[in-house]
XYZ file of C-alpha atoms in Angstrom:
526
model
C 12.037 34.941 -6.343
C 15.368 34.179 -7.894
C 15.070 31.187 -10.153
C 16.782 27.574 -9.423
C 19.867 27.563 -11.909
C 18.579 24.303 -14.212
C 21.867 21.815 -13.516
C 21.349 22.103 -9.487
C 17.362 22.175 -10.309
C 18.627 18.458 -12.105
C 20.363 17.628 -9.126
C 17.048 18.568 -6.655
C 15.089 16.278 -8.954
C 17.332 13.084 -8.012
C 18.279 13.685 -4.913
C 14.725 14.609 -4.029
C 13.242 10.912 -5.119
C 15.994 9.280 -3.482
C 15.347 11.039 -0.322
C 11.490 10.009 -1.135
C 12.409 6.461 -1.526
C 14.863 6.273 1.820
C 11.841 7.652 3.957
C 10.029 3.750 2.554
C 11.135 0.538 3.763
C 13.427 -1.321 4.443
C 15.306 2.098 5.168
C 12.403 3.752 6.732
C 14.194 7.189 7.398
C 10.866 8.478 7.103
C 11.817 12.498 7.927
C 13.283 12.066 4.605
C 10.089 12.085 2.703
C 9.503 15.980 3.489
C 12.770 16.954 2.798
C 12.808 14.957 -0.798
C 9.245 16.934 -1.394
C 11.204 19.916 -0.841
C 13.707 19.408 -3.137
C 10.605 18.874 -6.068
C 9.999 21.841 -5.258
C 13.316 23.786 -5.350
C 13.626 21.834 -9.199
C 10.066 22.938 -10.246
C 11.173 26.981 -9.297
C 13.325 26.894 -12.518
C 12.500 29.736 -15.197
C 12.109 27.154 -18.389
C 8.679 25.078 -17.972
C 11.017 22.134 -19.990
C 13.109 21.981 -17.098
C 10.963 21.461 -14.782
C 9.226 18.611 -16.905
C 12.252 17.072 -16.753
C 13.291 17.526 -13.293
C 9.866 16.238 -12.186
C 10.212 12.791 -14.440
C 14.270 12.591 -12.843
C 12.190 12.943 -9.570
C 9.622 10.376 -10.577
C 11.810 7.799 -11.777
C 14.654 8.043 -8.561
C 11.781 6.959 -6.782
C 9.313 4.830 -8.677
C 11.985 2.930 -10.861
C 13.920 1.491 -7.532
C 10.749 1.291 -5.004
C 8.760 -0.864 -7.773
C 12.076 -3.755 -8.239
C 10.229 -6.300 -7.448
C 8.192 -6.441 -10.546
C 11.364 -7.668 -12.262
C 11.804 -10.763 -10.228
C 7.444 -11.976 -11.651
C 7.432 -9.846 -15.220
C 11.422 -9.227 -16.198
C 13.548 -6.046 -16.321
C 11.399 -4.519 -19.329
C 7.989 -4.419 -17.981
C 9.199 -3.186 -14.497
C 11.584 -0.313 -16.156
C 8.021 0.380 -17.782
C 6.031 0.237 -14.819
C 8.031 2.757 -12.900
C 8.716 5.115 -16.133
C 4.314 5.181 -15.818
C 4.486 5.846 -12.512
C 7.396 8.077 -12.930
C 4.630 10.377 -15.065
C 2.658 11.048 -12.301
C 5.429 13.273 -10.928
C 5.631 15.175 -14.320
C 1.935 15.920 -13.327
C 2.226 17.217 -10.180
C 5.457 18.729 -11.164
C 3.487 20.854 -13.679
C 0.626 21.972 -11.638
C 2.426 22.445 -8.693
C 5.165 24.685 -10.687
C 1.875 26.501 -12.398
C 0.721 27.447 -8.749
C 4.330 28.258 -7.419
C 5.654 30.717 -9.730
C 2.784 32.732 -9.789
C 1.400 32.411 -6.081
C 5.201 32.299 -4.606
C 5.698 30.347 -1.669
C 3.444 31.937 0.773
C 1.083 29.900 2.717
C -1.839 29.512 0.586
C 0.313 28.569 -2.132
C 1.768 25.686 0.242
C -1.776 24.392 0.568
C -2.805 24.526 -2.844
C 0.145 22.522 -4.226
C 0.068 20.108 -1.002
C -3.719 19.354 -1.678
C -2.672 18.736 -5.486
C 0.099 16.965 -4.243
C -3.457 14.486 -2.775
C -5.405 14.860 -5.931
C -1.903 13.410 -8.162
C -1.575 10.644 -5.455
C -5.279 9.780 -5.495
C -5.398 9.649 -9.168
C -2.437 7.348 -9.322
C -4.010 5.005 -6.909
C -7.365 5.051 -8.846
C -6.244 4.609 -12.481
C -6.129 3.418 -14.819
C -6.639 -0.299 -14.287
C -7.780 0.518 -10.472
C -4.148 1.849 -9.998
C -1.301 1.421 -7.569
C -0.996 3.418 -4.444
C 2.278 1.457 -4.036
C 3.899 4.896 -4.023
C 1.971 7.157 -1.516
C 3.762 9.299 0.886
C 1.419 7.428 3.852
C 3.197 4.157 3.531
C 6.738 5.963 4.115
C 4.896 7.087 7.412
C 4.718 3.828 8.987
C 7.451 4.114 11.622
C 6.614 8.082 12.253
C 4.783 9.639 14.650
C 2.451 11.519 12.129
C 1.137 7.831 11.728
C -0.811 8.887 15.029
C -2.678 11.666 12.910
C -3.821 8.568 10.446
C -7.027 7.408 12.217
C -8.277 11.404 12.079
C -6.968 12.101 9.009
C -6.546 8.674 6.380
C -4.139 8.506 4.378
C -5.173 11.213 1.867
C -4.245 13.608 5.116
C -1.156 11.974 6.139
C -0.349 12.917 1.766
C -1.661 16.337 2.810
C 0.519 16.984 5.969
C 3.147 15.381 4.270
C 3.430 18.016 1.641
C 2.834 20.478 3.846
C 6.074 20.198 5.572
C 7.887 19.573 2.596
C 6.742 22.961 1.785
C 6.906 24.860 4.796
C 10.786 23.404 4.735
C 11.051 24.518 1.027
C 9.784 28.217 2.044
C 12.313 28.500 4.992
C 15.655 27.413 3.222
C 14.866 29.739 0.494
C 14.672 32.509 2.364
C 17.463 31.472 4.699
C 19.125 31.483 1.041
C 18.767 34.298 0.094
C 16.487 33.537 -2.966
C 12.948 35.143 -1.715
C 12.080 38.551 -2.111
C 8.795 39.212 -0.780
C 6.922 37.204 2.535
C 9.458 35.999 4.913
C 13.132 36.446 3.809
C 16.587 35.686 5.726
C 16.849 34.802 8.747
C 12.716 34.832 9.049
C 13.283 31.412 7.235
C 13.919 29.261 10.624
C 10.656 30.058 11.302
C 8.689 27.816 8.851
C 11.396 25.228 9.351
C 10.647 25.384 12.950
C 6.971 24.940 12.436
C 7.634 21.975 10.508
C 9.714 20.572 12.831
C 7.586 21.515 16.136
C 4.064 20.167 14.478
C 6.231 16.850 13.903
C 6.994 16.738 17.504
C 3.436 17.489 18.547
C 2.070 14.440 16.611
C 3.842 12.541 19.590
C 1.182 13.216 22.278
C -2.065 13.113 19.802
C -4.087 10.404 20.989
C -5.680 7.459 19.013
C -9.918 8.116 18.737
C -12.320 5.964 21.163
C -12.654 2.128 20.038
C -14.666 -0.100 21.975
C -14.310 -3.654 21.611
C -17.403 -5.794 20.911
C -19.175 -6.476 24.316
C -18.031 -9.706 26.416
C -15.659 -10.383 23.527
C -12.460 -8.337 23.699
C -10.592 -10.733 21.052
C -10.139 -13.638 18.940
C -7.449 -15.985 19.262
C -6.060 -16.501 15.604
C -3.261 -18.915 14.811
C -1.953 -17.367 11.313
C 0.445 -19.788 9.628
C 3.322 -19.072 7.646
C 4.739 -22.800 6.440
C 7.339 -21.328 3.794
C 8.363 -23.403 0.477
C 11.076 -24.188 -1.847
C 12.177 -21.141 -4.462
C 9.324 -20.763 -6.895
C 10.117 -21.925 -10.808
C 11.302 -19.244 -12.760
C 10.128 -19.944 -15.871
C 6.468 -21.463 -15.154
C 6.101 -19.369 -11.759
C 3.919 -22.630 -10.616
C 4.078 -23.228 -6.634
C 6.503 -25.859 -5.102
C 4.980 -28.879 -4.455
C 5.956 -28.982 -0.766
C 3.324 -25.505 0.234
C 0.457 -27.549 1.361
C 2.676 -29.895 2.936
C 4.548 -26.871 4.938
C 1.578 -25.427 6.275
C 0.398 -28.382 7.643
C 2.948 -29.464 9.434
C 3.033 -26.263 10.910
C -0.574 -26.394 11.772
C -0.394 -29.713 13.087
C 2.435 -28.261 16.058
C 0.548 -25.603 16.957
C -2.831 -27.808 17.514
C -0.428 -29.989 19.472
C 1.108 -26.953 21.297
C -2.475 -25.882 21.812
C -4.014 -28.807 23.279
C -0.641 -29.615 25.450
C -1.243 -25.933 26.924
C -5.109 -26.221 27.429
C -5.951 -23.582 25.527
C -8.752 -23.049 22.347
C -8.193 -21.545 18.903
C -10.751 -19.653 17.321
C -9.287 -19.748 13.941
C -6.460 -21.003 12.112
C -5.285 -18.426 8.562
C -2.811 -19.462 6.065
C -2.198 -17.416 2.968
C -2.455 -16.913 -0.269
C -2.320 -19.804 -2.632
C -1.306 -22.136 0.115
C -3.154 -25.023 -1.034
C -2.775 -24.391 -4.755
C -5.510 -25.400 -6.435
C -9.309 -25.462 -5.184
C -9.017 -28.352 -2.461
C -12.451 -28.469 -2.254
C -12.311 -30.798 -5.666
C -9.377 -32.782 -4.238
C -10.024 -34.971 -1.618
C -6.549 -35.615 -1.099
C -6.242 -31.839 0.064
C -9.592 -31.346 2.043
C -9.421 -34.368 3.916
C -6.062 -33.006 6.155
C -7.907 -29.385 6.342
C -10.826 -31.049 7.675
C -9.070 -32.600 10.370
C -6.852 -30.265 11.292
C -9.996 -28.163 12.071
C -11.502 -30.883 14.013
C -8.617 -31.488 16.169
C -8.596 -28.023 16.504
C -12.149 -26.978 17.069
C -11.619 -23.834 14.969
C -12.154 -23.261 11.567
C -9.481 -23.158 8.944
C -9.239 -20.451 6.432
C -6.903 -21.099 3.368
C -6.019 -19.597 -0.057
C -6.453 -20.974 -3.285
C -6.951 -20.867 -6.793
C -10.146 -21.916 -8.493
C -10.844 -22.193 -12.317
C -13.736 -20.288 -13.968
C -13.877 -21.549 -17.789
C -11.140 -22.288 -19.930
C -9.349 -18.980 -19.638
C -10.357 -17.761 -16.531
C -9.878 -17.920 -12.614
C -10.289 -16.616 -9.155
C -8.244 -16.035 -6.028
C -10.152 -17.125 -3.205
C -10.390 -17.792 0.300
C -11.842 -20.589 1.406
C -13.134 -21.842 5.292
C -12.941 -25.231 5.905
C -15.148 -26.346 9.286
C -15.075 -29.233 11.938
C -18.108 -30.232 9.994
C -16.734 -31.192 7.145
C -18.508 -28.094 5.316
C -17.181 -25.084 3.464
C -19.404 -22.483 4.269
C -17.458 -19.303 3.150
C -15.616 -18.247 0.341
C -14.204 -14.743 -0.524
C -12.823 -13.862 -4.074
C -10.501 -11.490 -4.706
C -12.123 -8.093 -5.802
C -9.000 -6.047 -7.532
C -6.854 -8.594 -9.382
C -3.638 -7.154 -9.947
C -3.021 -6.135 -14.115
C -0.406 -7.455 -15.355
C 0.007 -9.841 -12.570
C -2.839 -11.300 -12.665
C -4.352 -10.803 -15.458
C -3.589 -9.070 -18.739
C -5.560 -5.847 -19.819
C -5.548 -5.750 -24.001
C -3.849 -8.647 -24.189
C -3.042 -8.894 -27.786
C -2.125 -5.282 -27.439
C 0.307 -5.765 -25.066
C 1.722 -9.254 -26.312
C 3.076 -6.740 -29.195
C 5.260 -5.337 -26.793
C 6.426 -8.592 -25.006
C 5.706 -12.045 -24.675
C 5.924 -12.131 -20.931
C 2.057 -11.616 -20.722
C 1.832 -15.488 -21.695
C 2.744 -16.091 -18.338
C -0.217 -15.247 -16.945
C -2.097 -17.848 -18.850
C -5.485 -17.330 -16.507
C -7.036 -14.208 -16.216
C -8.450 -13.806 -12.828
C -11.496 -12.345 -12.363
C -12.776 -10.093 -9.937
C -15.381 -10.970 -7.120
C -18.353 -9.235 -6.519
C -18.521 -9.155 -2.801
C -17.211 -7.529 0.463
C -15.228 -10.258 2.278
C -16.379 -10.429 5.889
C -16.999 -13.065 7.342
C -19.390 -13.522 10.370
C -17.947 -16.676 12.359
C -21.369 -16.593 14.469
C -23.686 -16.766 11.294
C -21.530 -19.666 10.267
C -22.395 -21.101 13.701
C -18.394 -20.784 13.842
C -17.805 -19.270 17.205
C -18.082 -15.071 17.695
C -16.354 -12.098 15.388
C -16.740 -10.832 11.978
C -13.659 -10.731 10.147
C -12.772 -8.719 7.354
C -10.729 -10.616 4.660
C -8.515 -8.822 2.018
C -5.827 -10.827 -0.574
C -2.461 -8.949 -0.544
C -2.062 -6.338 -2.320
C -5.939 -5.178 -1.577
C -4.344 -4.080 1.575
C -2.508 -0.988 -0.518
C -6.377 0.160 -1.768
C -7.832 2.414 0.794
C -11.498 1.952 -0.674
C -11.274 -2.018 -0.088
C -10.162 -1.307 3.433
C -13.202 1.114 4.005
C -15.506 -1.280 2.442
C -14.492 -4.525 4.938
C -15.114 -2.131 7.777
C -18.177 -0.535 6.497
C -19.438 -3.925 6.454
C -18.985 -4.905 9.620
C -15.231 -6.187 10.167
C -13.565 -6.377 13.732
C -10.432 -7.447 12.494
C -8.889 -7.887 9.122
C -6.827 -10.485 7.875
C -5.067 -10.216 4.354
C -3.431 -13.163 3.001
C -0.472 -12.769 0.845
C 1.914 -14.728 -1.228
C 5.022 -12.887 -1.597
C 7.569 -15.391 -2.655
C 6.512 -14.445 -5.803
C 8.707 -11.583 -5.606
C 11.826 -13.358 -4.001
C 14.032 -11.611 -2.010
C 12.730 -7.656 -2.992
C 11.794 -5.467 -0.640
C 7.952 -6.226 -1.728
C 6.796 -7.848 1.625
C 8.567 -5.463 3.810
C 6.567 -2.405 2.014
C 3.334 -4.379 2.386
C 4.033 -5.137 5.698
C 4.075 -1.402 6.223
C 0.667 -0.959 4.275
C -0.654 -3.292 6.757
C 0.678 -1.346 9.991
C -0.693 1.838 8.304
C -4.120 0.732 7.131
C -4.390 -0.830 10.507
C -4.448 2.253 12.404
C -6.397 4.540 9.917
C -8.936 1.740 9.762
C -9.175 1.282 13.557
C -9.021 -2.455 12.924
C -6.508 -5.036 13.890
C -4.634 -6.346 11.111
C -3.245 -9.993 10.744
C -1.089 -9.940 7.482
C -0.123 -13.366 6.555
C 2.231 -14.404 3.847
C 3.248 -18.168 2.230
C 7.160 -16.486 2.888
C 7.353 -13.260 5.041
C 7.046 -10.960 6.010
C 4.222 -11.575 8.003
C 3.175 -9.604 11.390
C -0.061 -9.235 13.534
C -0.926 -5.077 14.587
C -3.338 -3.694 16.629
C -5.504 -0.760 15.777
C -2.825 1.580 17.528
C -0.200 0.334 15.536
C 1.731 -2.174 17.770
C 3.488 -5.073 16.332
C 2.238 -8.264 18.684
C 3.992 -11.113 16.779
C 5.892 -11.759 13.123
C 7.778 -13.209 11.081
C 10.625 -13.025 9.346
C 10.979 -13.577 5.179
C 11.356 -17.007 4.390
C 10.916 -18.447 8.052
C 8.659 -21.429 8.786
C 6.616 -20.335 11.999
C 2.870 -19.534 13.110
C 1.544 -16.540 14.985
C -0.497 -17.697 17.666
C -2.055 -14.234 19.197
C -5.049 -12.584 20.897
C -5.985 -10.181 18.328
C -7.766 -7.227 19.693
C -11.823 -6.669 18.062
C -13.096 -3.231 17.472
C -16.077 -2.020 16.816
C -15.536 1.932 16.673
C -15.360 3.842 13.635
C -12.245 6.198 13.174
C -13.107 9.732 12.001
C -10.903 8.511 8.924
C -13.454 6.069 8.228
C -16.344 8.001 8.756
C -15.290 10.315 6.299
C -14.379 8.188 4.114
C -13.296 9.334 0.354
C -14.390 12.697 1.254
C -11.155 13.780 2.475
C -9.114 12.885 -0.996
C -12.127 14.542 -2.752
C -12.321 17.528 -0.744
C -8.580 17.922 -0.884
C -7.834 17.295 -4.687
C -11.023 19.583 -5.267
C -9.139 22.389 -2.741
C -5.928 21.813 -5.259
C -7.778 22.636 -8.219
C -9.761 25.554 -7.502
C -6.467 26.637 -6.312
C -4.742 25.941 -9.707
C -7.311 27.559 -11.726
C -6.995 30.546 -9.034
C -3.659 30.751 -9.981
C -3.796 30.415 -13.538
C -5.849 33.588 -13.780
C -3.715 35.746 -12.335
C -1.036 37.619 -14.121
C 1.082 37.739 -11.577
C 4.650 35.917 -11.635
C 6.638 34.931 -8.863
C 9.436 33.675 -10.904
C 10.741 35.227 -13.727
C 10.131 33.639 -17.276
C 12.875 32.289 -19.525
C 15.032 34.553 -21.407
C 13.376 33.215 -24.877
C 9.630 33.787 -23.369
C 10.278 37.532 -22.617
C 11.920 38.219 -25.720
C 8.758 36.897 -27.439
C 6.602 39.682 -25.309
């Protein structure tokens, strides 16, 4: 195989994670993400391993640097350069093993599956650690407004990574041999035929239909009122919420009891987000006493967010339900705090580098257990309800857990206007869409700001909206019961997958065969 010449290999690199970061929203030109694989791969098919480091981390940080800009507007422009540059290194992973694989194995179709399951084992590892990681970055949430979404409930989103790959690869294989550049396996014109398959298996992820999901008997949904009151611009020095967040949501709670009771119609439960009460109302009378009634003139439950202190130095991010009965039965805390954002690993460690981890003055804590809630144990009406604080929704093992427990619907409660007018909420919103139809489980993502949006297990959008509005979303959200095959397989699919990677690798490494020639220095040391 004739080698990549190293400036355009440079050029593949960039191009390639821009490409990667147009196929995520707000652009969502999603048939981009294949194509920017592609060109990783044309950069990695250089004949100088240094290269290819490089090209990888150009890769890495075109995409990571950009699609992570939001961090500046909570931490400042140092920590977020540094939080894409880590991400960034991922890629230089996956650019190494995959090149290890390619330029011995070529770019026939076992090598296209062994660097497309690495290509899951880097993306799993990245979303794992350290610190629990952040799957902010995986290929599956650039899928939300595809068609290969429909493959999510079979395959999770360790498959969608998978397939993903796969026709970056089978794209990579066809325009190199429509090149010119391959000499053995398909060459010329034999190229359009990978590029074809890529493009027909696309097309046939159309017509592939969603799994059987039964809804819970006698009780096809629940009719949630989700609550998006907006505030004032959040301080940028202390980061502390505008006074006038409690004060939004209720009078936005308040019109759609009165709309409710004008129409003749019941609520079954009323959600506002994250941190829309501030701190724990449930030792301020001032705040409980409105939440109370509000679910008494309701008849529904209320379910808000809020901060509680543990300690001196410590806290948690709850959610709270506040009854008719003047009881708080239910609480859910947050199980993977955020590092960095919401609390500091190594503090003193890190305060070295910059004082910006003051800000975060209270480490939260994680909780312990799975947040679903069963409305009829509560003697709260009918429906279990899986609960999940913003970004849990990225974490496919927190998603798995809610419905392994017993959820019918999720909610997920957010508080983006920490992140100001980013594109943070419009990626999460897409997490939401895509967890919601691997999971088989409606999803009502709720946010103090925006984007917010309510979407059934299939994927469809049934009400939103928009970033900084002031509105409610007053829908029949579909229950499920059914377990997706995604689901039922649970991690097994990234493990089986990253495991496939590596036996290919080490396959690979012990054969002496070369696909692409080494550098000029390398041979003359032979």
């Amino acid at each position: 195989m004739t080698p990549t010449p190293w400036p355009v290999a440079l050029l593949c690199g960039v191009l390639g994670g821009v490409c990667v970061l147009l196929a995520f929203p707000p652009y969502d030109l999603w048939m981009l993400l294949p194509v920017g694989i592609a060109l990783l791969g044309a950069g990695l098919l250089v004949r100088s391993t240094a290269v290819a480091v490089l090209v990888s981390l150009l890769w890495g940080l075109a995409l990571c640097v950009p699609l992570t800009h939001w961090a500046s507007t909570y931490a400042g422009t140092m920590p977020w350069i540094a939080l894409g540059v880590f991400e960034a290194l991922y890629s230089v992973l996956f650019g190494l093993l995959a090149r290890a694989v390619m330029v011995r194995r070529g770019l026939g179709i076992g090598s296209a599956v062994v660097v497309s399951a690495l290509w899951v084992g880097v993306e799993t590892l990245r979303g794992t650690a350290p610190w629990g990681g952040l799957p902010w970055a995986s290929s599956a949430f650039a899928l939300a407004q595809s068609p290969l979404l429909n493959l999510g409930p079979w395959i999770g989103l360790a498959g969608l990574s998978f397939v993903a790959a796969m026709l970056g690869q089978l794209l990579l294989g066809g325009v190199l041999a429509l090149l010119g550049r391959r000499r053995r396996g398909l060459t010329g014109l034999a190229g359009v035929w990978p590029i074809a398959v890529a493009v027909a298996a696309v097309l046939a992820t159309v017509v592939v239909p969603h799994p059987m999901n039964r809804a819970p008997a006698d009780r096809p949904s629940l009719r949630v009122a989700a609550i998006q009151g907006s505030m004032g611009e959040i301080d940028p020095v202390s980061f502390t919420m505008p006074d006038d967040v409690f004060d939004n949501h209720l009078a936005v709670t308040r019109d759609v009891i009165d709309a409710a009771a004008e129409d003749e119609t019941a609520l079954d439960l009323i959600v506002w987000p994250e941190d829309s009460t501030g701190w724990d109302p449930r030792q301020d009378p001032a705040l409980a006493r409105p939440l109370t009634r509000a679910a008494q003139d309701a008849d529904a439950p209320v379910l808000v967010g809020t901060q509680v202190r543990v300690g001196e130095t410590e806290r948690l991010n709850q959610s709270v339900l506040f009854t008719p009965e003047e009881t708080t039965p239910y609480a859910y805390s947050k199980r993977h705090p955020v590092p960095f954002g919401e609390y500091i690993p190594m503090r003193d460690l890190f305060r070295t580098v910059t004082d910006k981890v003051d800000l975060v003055s209270l480490d939260m804590i994680p909780g312990e257990e799975v947040g679903v809630m069963d409305l009829a144990a509560l003697d709260q009406g009918e429906g279990r309800v899986g609960i999940l604080i913003c970004f849990e929704i990225a974490y496919d093992a927190l998603v798995q857990d809610v419905v392994d427990d017993g959820a019918e619907m999720i909610v997920v409660q957010s508080n983006n206007a920490l992140f100001g007018d980013s594109h943070e909420a419009i990626q999460q919103l897409a997490q939401a869409k895509v967890m919601a139809v691997t999971s088989g489980r409606s999803v009502v993502h709720i946010s103090t700001v925006g984007h917010s949006a309510v979407f059934t297990p299939e994927g469809r959008r049934l009400d939103v909206v928009g970033h900084w509005d002031q509105g409610a979303m007053v829908t029949d959200v579909p229950l499920r019961t059914g377990i997706t095959p995604a689901m039922a397989a649970g991690p097994w699919i990234a493990v089986g997958l990253s495991a496939l990677g590596l036996l290919g690798l080490l396959g690979a490494l012990g054969s002496g065969r070369r696909a692409v020639a080494r550098s000029r220095r390398g041979r003359r040391g032979r």
